[in-house]
Tab-separated table of C-alpha atoms and ligand atoms in Angstrom:
chain	number	residue	atom	x	y	z
A	432	UNK	CA	0.000	-0.005	0.011
A	433	UNK	CA	1.402	3.365	-1.071
A	434	UNK	CA	0.400	6.658	0.354
A	435	UNK	CA	0.042	9.935	-1.642
A	436	UNK	CA	0.969	8.113	-4.856
A	437	UNK	CA	1.091	10.349	-7.944
A	438	UNK	CA	-1.577	9.430	-10.471
A	439	UNK	CA	-0.690	11.743	-13.374
A	440	UNK	CA	1.867	9.348	-14.813
A	441	UNK	CA	-0.771	6.647	-14.701
A	442	UNK	CA	-3.164	8.499	-16.957
A	443	UNK	CA	-2.877	9.113	-20.705
A	444	UNK	CA	-3.565	12.856	-20.040
A	445	UNK	CA	-0.559	13.010	-17.640
A	446	UNK	CA	-2.676	15.221	-15.292
A	447	UNK	CA	-3.964	14.978	-11.731
A	448	UNK	CA	-2.909	14.864	-8.114
A	449	UNK	CA	-2.108	11.901	-5.935
A	450	UNK	CA	-4.205	8.920	-4.668
A	451	UNK	CA	-4.488	9.111	-0.850
A	452	UNK	CA	-3.825	5.325	-0.854
A	453	UNK	CA	-2.782	3.145	-3.826
A	454	UNK	CA	-2.602	-0.491	-4.547
A	455	UNK	CA	-1.688	-2.270	-7.739
A	456	UNK	CA	-3.195	-5.823	-7.711
A	457	UNK	CA	-3.159	-8.707	-10.149
A	458	UNK	CA	-4.997	-11.350	-8.175
A	459	UNK	CA	-8.782	-10.850	-8.460
A	460	UNK	CA	-9.337	-12.151	-4.928
A	461	UNK	CA	-6.874	-9.481	-3.595
A	462	UNK	CA	-8.791	-6.677	-5.496
A	463	UNK	CA	-12.089	-8.015	-4.235
A	464	UNK	CA	-10.897	-8.069	-0.611
A	465	UNK	CA	-9.546	-4.529	-0.934
A	466	UNK	CA	-12.824	-3.009	-2.152
A	467	UNK	CA	-14.867	-5.165	0.216
A	468	UNK	CA	-12.726	-3.739	3.050
A	469	UNK	CA	-13.268	-0.185	1.772
A	470	UNK	CA	-17.042	-0.682	1.751
A	471	UNK	CA	-17.054	-2.088	5.330
A	472	UNK	CA	-14.913	0.819	6.563
A	473	UNK	CA	-16.709	3.487	4.580
A	474	UNK	CA	-13.613	4.381	2.655
A	475	UNK	CA	-14.135	5.593	-0.962
A	476	UNK	CA	-12.362	3.688	-3.719
A	477	UNK	CA	-11.636	4.050	-7.386
A	478	UNK	CA	-10.812	1.217	-9.745
A	479	UNK	CA	-8.078	2.223	-12.216
A	480	UNK	CA	-7.347	0.570	-15.557
A	481	UNK	CA	-4.953	2.210	-18.016
A	482	UNK	CA	-6.203	5.660	-17.054
A	483	UNK	CA	-7.125	6.474	-20.698
A	484	UNK	CA	-10.547	7.873	-20.057
A	485	UNK	CA	-10.003	9.840	-16.843
A	486	UNK	CA	-9.496	13.429	-15.834
A	487	UNK	CA	-8.058	13.246	-12.268
A	488	UNK	CA	-8.535	16.362	-10.130
A	489	UNK	CA	-5.418	18.458	-9.352
A	490	UNK	CA	-6.050	17.703	-5.580
A	491	UNK	CA	-6.016	13.991	-6.298
A	492	UNK	CA	-8.318	11.218	-5.167
A	493	UNK	CA	-9.620	10.535	-1.687
A	494	UNK	CA	-9.519	7.049	-0.328
A	495	UNK	CA	-8.073	4.006	-2.165
A	496	UNK	CA	-7.126	3.747	-5.815
A	497	UNK	CA	-6.720	0.166	-7.010
A	498	UNK	CA	-4.959	-0.402	-10.266
A	499	UNK	CA	-6.396	-3.515	-11.765
A	500	UNK	CA	-3.604	-5.523	-13.526
A	501	UNK	CA	-4.831	-9.084	-13.890
A	502	UNK	CA	-3.696	-9.755	-17.461
A	503	UNK	CA	-4.260	-13.445	-18.001
A	504	UNK	CA	-5.994	-14.793	-21.132
A	505	UNK	CA	-7.307	-18.077	-22.399
A	506	UNK	CA	-8.263	-18.980	-25.958
A	507	UNK	CA	-10.739	-21.783	-26.150
A	508	UNK	CA	-11.674	-22.385	-29.816
A	509	UNK	CA	-13.351	-19.201	-30.984
A	510	UNK	CA	-14.025	-17.976	-27.485
A	511	UNK	CA	-11.458	-15.795	-25.579
A	512	UNK	CA	-11.495	-14.987	-21.896
A	513	UNK	CA	-9.352	-12.087	-20.810
A	514	UNK	CA	-8.418	-10.619	-17.365
A	515	UNK	CA	-9.727	-7.079	-16.807
A	516	UNK	CA	-6.284	-5.659	-16.615
A	517	UNK	CA	-5.148	-6.816	-20.104
A	518	UNK	CA	-5.004	-3.953	-22.681
A	519	UNK	CA	-7.604	-4.220	-25.471
A	520	UNK	CA	-4.812	-3.488	-28.022
A	521	UNK	CA	-2.749	-6.377	-26.688
A	522	UNK	CA	-5.765	-8.660	-26.764
A	523	UNK	CA	-6.432	-7.596	-30.371
A	524	UNK	CA	-2.961	-8.808	-31.291
A	525	UNK	CA	-3.264	-12.066	-29.230
A	526	UNK	CA	-6.533	-13.046	-30.990
A	527	UNK	CA	-5.094	-12.210	-34.443
A	528	UNK	CA	-2.182	-14.482	-33.605
A	529	UNK	CA	-4.703	-17.244	-32.749
A	530	UNK	CA	-6.189	-16.785	-36.234
A	531	UNK	CA	-9.416	-15.267	-34.940
A	532	UNK	CA	-11.377	-12.367	-36.590
A	533	UNK	CA	-13.851	-9.938	-35.198
A	534	UNK	CA	-11.789	-8.109	-32.664
A	535	UNK	CA	-9.693	-5.811	-34.959
A	536	UNK	CA	-11.618	-2.740	-33.714
A	537	UNK	CA	-9.982	-3.090	-30.309
A	538	UNK	CA	-6.625	-1.950	-31.780
A	539	UNK	CA	-8.060	1.543	-31.482
A	540	UNK	CA	-8.859	1.285	-27.758
A	541	UNK	CA	-5.778	1.909	-25.546
A	542	UNK	CA	-7.631	1.084	-22.321
A	543	UNK	CA	-8.063	-2.265	-20.565
A	544	UNK	CA	-10.627	-4.897	-20.921
A	545	UNK	CA	-12.244	-3.866	-17.608
A	546	UNK	CA	-12.370	-0.234	-18.711
A	547	UNK	CA	-13.797	-1.281	-22.025
A	548	UNK	CA	-16.687	-3.283	-20.346
A	549	UNK	CA	-17.272	-0.338	-18.084
A	550	UNK	CA	-18.549	1.749	-20.919
A	551	UNK	CA	-18.815	-0.465	-23.923
A	552	UNK	CA	-15.731	0.836	-25.696
A	553	UNK	CA	-15.693	0.646	-29.437
A	554	UNK	CA	-14.043	1.977	-32.598
A	555	UNK	CA	-14.649	2.195	-36.290
A	556	UNK	CA	-18.353	1.533	-35.857
A	557	UNK	CA	-17.952	-1.582	-33.795
A	558	UNK	CA	-18.572	-1.963	-30.065
A	559	UNK	CA	-17.463	-4.437	-27.419
A	560	UNK	CA	-21.075	-5.519	-26.799
A	561	UNK	CA	-21.205	-7.055	-30.322
A	562	UNK	CA	-18.770	-9.758	-29.326
A	563	UNK	CA	-19.110	-9.948	-25.532
A	564	UNK	CA	-20.602	-13.176	-24.260
A	565	UNK	CA	-20.332	-12.526	-20.542
A	566	UNK	CA	-18.238	-10.791	-17.906
A	567	UNK	CA	-17.193	-11.975	-14.556
A	568	UNK	CA	-17.500	-9.395	-11.824
A	569	UNK	CA	-17.598	-8.731	-8.094
A	570	UNK	CA	-20.017	-6.660	-6.139
A	571	UNK	CA	-19.037	-5.856	-2.541
A	572	UNK	CA	-21.447	-7.459	-0.197
A	573	UNK	CA	-22.750	-9.841	-2.952
A	574	UNK	CA	-19.556	-11.599	-4.096
A	575	UNK	CA	-18.554	-12.982	-7.553
A	576	UNK	CA	-21.121	-12.812	-10.255
A	577	UNK	CA	-21.409	-13.525	-13.978
A	578	UNK	CA	-23.113	-10.853	-16.035
A	579	UNK	CA	-24.658	-11.174	-19.454
A	580	UNK	CA	-24.377	-8.117	-21.756
A	581	UNK	CA	-28.092	-7.522	-21.093
A	582	UNK	CA	-27.485	-7.379	-17.358
A	583	UNK	CA	-24.658	-4.939	-17.951
A	584	UNK	CA	-27.015	-2.672	-19.931
A	585	UNK	CA	-24.307	-1.962	-22.493
A	586	UNK	CA	-24.839	0.886	-24.875
A	587	UNK	CA	-22.884	3.650	-26.587
A	588	UNK	CA	-20.337	4.577	-23.893
A	589	UNK	CA	-22.605	3.483	-21.108
A	590	UNK	CA	-23.354	0.492	-18.856
A	591	UNK	CA	-24.923	-0.372	-15.561
A	592	UNK	CA	-21.380	-0.021	-14.202
A	593	UNK	CA	-20.924	3.542	-15.400
A	594	UNK	CA	-24.479	4.853	-15.114
A	595	UNK	CA	-26.645	2.323	-13.282
A	596	UNK	CA	-27.104	-0.173	-10.498
A	597	UNK	CA	-23.621	-1.805	-10.827
A	598	UNK	CA	-21.786	1.404	-9.914
A	599	UNK	CA	-18.698	0.511	-7.864
A	600	UNK	CA	-18.589	-3.121	-9.051
A	601	UNK	CA	-15.382	-4.698	-10.260
A	602	UNK	CA	-15.009	-6.275	-13.701
A	603	UNK	CA	-12.762	-9.351	-13.232
A	604	UNK	CA	-12.704	-10.746	-16.737
A	605	UNK	CA	-14.592	-10.750	-20.037
A	606	UNK	CA	-15.324	-13.453	-22.559
A	607	UNK	CA	-15.751	-12.613	-26.218
A	608	UNK	CA	-17.053	-14.802	-29.134
A	609	UNK	CA	-15.029	-14.356	-32.334
A	610	UNK	CA	-14.845	-16.152	-35.647
A	611	UNK	CA	-12.118	-18.284	-37.277
A	612	UNK	CA	-10.178	-16.315	-39.782
A	613	UNK	CA	-6.813	-15.445	-41.173
A	614	UNK	CA	-4.544	-13.825	-38.637
A	615	UNK	CA	-2.410	-12.120	-41.271
A	616	UNK	CA	-5.494	-10.430	-42.727
A	617	UNK	CA	-6.512	-9.302	-39.239
A	618	UNK	CA	-3.035	-7.844	-38.708
A	619	UNK	CA	-3.105	-5.981	-41.999
A	620	UNK	CA	-6.501	-4.488	-41.265
A	621	UNK	CA	-5.332	-3.351	-37.816
A	622	UNK	CA	-2.196	-1.797	-39.371
A	623	UNK	CA	-4.324	0.064	-41.908
A	624	UNK	CA	-6.788	1.262	-39.270
A	625	UNK	CA	-3.887	2.462	-37.057
A	626	UNK	CA	-2.294	4.367	-39.988
A	627	UNK	CA	-5.527	6.065	-40.855
A	628	UNK	CA	-6.054	7.073	-37.227
A	629	UNK	CA	-2.556	8.473	-36.827
A	630	UNK	CA	-3.316	10.792	-39.751
A	631	UNK	CA	-6.628	12.117	-38.379
A	632	UNK	CA	-6.251	12.125	-34.598
A	633	UNK	CA	-3.489	13.408	-32.315
A	634	UNK	CA	-2.931	9.881	-30.935
A	635	UNK	CA	0.701	10.433	-29.935
A	636	UNK	CA	-0.032	13.466	-27.652
A	637	UNK	CA	-1.113	13.455	-23.963
A	638	UNK	CA	-4.965	13.177	-24.333
A	639	UNK	CA	-7.930	11.066	-23.182
A	640	UNK	CA	-9.271	10.023	-26.571
A	641	UNK	CA	-12.683	11.512	-27.427
A	642	UNK	CA	-13.605	14.164	-24.799
A	643	UNK	CA	-17.340	14.179	-25.734
A	644	UNK	CA	-19.784	11.438	-26.703
A	645	UNK	CA	-21.129	11.867	-30.284
A	646	UNK	CA	-24.711	13.188	-30.160
A	647	UNK	CA	-27.163	10.950	-31.993
A	648	UNK	CA	-26.718	11.355	-35.744
A	649	UNK	CA	-23.830	13.857	-35.430
A	650	UNK	CA	-20.215	14.002	-34.498
A	651	UNK	CA	-18.897	15.967	-31.497
A	652	UNK	CA	-15.593	16.701	-33.448
A	653	UNK	CA	-17.628	18.223	-36.344
A	654	UNK	CA	-19.631	20.396	-33.918
A	655	UNK	CA	-16.530	21.635	-32.116
A	656	UNK	CA	-14.823	22.492	-35.429
A	657	UNK	CA	-17.967	24.242	-36.775
A	658	UNK	CA	-18.090	26.315	-33.619
A	659	UNK	CA	-14.610	27.562	-34.436
A	660	UNK	CA	-13.112	25.991	-31.340
A	661	UNK	CA	-10.157	24.078	-32.795
A	662	UNK	CA	-7.084	25.554	-31.212
A	663	UNK	CA	-9.075	27.052	-28.279
A	664	UNK	CA	-6.896	27.085	-25.169
A	665	UNK	CA	-6.932	27.301	-21.406
A	666	UNK	CA	-3.319	27.348	-20.157
A	667	UNK	CA	-1.552	24.368	-21.492
A	668	UNK	CA	-4.798	22.519	-22.417
A	669	UNK	CA	-5.740	22.992	-26.115
A	670	UNK	CA	-8.459	21.687	-28.457
A	671	UNK	CA	-6.498	19.741	-31.058
A	672	UNK	CA	-6.169	21.421	-34.466
A	673	UNK	CA	-6.186	17.912	-35.966
A	674	UNK	CA	-9.510	16.697	-34.409
A	675	UNK	CA	-12.038	18.810	-32.582
A	676	UNK	CA	-12.986	16.008	-30.104
A	677	UNK	CA	-9.493	15.835	-28.602
A	678	UNK	CA	-8.053	18.027	-25.954
A	679	UNK	CA	-4.287	17.856	-25.742
A	680	UNK	CA	-2.129	18.502	-22.659
A	681	UNK	CA	0.787	20.348	-24.236
A	682	UNK	CA	2.772	19.910	-21.059
A	683	UNK	CA	1.967	20.969	-17.551
A	684	UNK	CA	-1.781	21.451	-18.067
A	685	UNK	CA	-3.905	21.285	-14.912
A	686	UNK	CA	-7.157	19.412	-14.497
A	687	UNK	CA	-8.875	22.741	-13.801
A	688	UNK	CA	-7.649	24.081	-17.154
A	689	UNK	CA	-8.939	21.041	-18.987
A	690	UNK	CA	-12.328	21.143	-17.236
A	691	UNK	CA	-12.595	24.956	-17.968
A	692	UNK	CA	-11.934	24.194	-21.678
A	693	UNK	CA	-14.536	21.391	-21.665
A	694	UNK	CA	-17.104	23.653	-20.106
A	695	UNK	CA	-16.276	26.451	-22.611
A	696	UNK	CA	-16.725	24.044	-25.498
A	697	UNK	CA	-19.982	22.775	-24.175
A	698	UNK	CA	-21.381	26.246	-23.678
A	699	UNK	CA	-20.288	27.446	-27.176
A	700	UNK	CA	-21.671	24.434	-28.945
A	701	UNK	CA	-24.989	24.825	-26.986
A	702	UNK	CA	-25.151	28.519	-27.897
A	703	UNK	CA	-24.293	28.046	-31.583
A	704	UNK	CA	-26.283	24.832	-32.347
A	705	UNK	CA	-28.590	24.184	-29.352
A	706	UNK	CA	-26.879	20.847	-28.836
A	707	UNK	CA	-25.879	19.710	-25.325
A	708	UNK	CA	-22.559	17.788	-25.539
A	709	UNK	CA	-21.998	15.167	-22.915
A	710	UNK	CA	-18.455	14.375	-21.685
A	711	UNK	CA	-17.176	10.886	-22.484
A	712	UNK	CA	-14.179	11.481	-20.261
A	713	UNK	CA	-14.765	10.830	-16.600
A	714	UNK	CA	-13.806	13.414	-14.089
A	715	UNK	CA	-12.713	11.797	-10.797
A	716	UNK	CA	-11.283	12.864	-7.463
A	717	UNK	CA	-11.527	15.920	-5.276
A	718	UNK	CA	-13.039	18.643	-7.408
A	719	UNK	CA	-14.738	20.662	-4.660
B	559	FAD	C1	-5.514	8.028	-27.710
B	559	FAD	C2	-6.863	7.481	-27.182
B	559	FAD	C3	-7.754	6.915	-28.118
B	559	FAD	C4	-8.945	6.412	-27.587
B	559	FAD	N1	-9.831	5.839	-28.483
B	559	FAD	C5	-10.959	5.275	-28.011
B	559	FAD	C6	-11.842	4.607	-28.937
B	559	FAD	O1	-11.610	4.587	-30.174
B	559	FAD	N2	-12.980	4.055	-28.459
B	559	FAD	C7	-13.293	4.053	-27.137
B	559	FAD	O2	-14.304	3.516	-26.727
B	559	FAD	N3	-12.453	4.665	-26.278
B	559	FAD	C8	-11.294	5.244	-26.644
B	559	FAD	N4	-10.436	5.810	-25.773
B	559	FAD	C9	-10.850	5.951	-24.371
B	559	FAD	C10	-10.397	4.756	-23.492
B	559	FAD	O3	-9.309	4.035	-24.002
B	559	FAD	C11	-11.603	3.844	-23.213
B	559	FAD	O4	-12.677	4.532	-22.634
B	559	FAD	C12	-11.218	2.676	-22.320
B	559	FAD	O5	-12.289	1.790	-22.252
B	559	FAD	C13	-10.874	3.113	-20.913
B	559	FAD	O6	-10.219	1.996	-20.298
B	559	FAD	P1	-9.103	2.236	-19.183
B	559	FAD	O7	-8.593	0.881	-18.707
B	559	FAD	O8	-8.122	3.193	-19.571
B	559	FAD	O9	-10.002	2.840	-18.008
B	559	FAD	P2	-9.699	3.978	-16.972
B	559	FAD	O10	-9.489	5.257	-17.708
B	559	FAD	O11	-8.561	3.505	-16.037
B	559	FAD	O12	-10.997	4.088	-16.167
B	559	FAD	C14	-12.220	4.482	-16.744
B	559	FAD	C15	-13.346	4.001	-15.893
B	559	FAD	O13	-13.414	2.589	-16.000
B	559	FAD	C16	-13.449	2.040	-14.648
B	559	FAD	N5	-12.762	0.763	-14.661
B	559	FAD	C17	-11.529	0.427	-15.177
B	559	FAD	N6	-11.206	-0.783	-14.896
B	559	FAD	C18	-12.329	-1.337	-14.324
B	559	FAD	C19	-12.605	-2.667	-13.827
B	559	FAD	N7	-11.740	-3.728	-13.982
B	559	FAD	N8	-13.826	-2.925	-13.249
B	559	FAD	C20	-14.653	-1.846	-13.072
B	559	FAD	N9	-14.480	-0.601	-13.604
B	559	FAD	C21	-13.294	-0.388	-14.124
B	559	FAD	C22	-12.726	3.098	-13.812
B	559	FAD	O14	-13.099	2.942	-12.469
B	559	FAD	C23	-13.255	4.381	-14.448
B	559	FAD	O15	-14.452	4.730	-13.902
B	559	FAD	C24	-9.229	6.410	-26.214
B	559	FAD	C25	-8.323	6.966	-25.319
B	559	FAD	C26	-7.119	7.475	-25.774
B	559	FAD	C27	-6.108	8.064	-24.844
């Protein structure tokens, strides 16, 4: 157990204060015990994956942050079970090497399997829920459970974990159903998708991926651009000139600066087009 552990370097934004207490755990039972203890002692906790969808407050996070790093995987025919701490990109390569198709979209998701289940991550028009068979999880006070996609209420960047009755639950592992195919073809498709993405999005900067969810039938990036907000800045936080739905930390940006920029973009898009953007990035920690 570490105290006052910096979190900025554990997020893709590179922003945020320390965790009051911090644990990195690979054994599911150990993670389960830690969050069960927190519940019994009324200590707040936050589960951390790869930190690629988080804006951590400058004053850090109260209570315990548990970084989930169980990275085992098992290929059984066309079914693949992966630990919540395994990166989606890594799993995409593993399944291609096993000559399976249908998971290529995951090469665009830098987060973990747990983080992907948490909000039905997806890319290039495909979503995790299209291949997910079940997820194993843990609910403090109730123990280990198996959830169907229906029970998880997965939808575009939402689930019962993020927005419903499973808030605070741990994803332990996920099982996906894929098809037999040619691994080489899968690798080539992933390479092409990655190339295209590098040309249109500031992937190599410090960012959190898409800042806003796409409103139905529209694209948040298009709206931000149409509102003339590309290049808008608060301190070292700037709306990418390459893609309007990315905010880049140019170096030393604070969480407050990013949040101010997010709120400014939301207000301007609302004023110009009457559309209320909703953040996809999650703001966690001591904001008040
Ligand atoms: C360059 C870049 C590109 C991106 N592109 C995409 C994209 O194309 N599509 C897309 O969907 N997302 C994209 N993202 C966002 C991000 O990768 C996804 O949202 C991902 O699912 C987050 O996973 P994570 O492990 O990083 O979660 P974190 O950011 O660590 O956490 C996010 C939330 O998930 C919860 N969580 C994490 N692990 C668990 C667990 N085991 N059990 C329960 N809850 C858990 C956390 O508590 C937190 O509330 C991108 C991000 C970046 C930086």
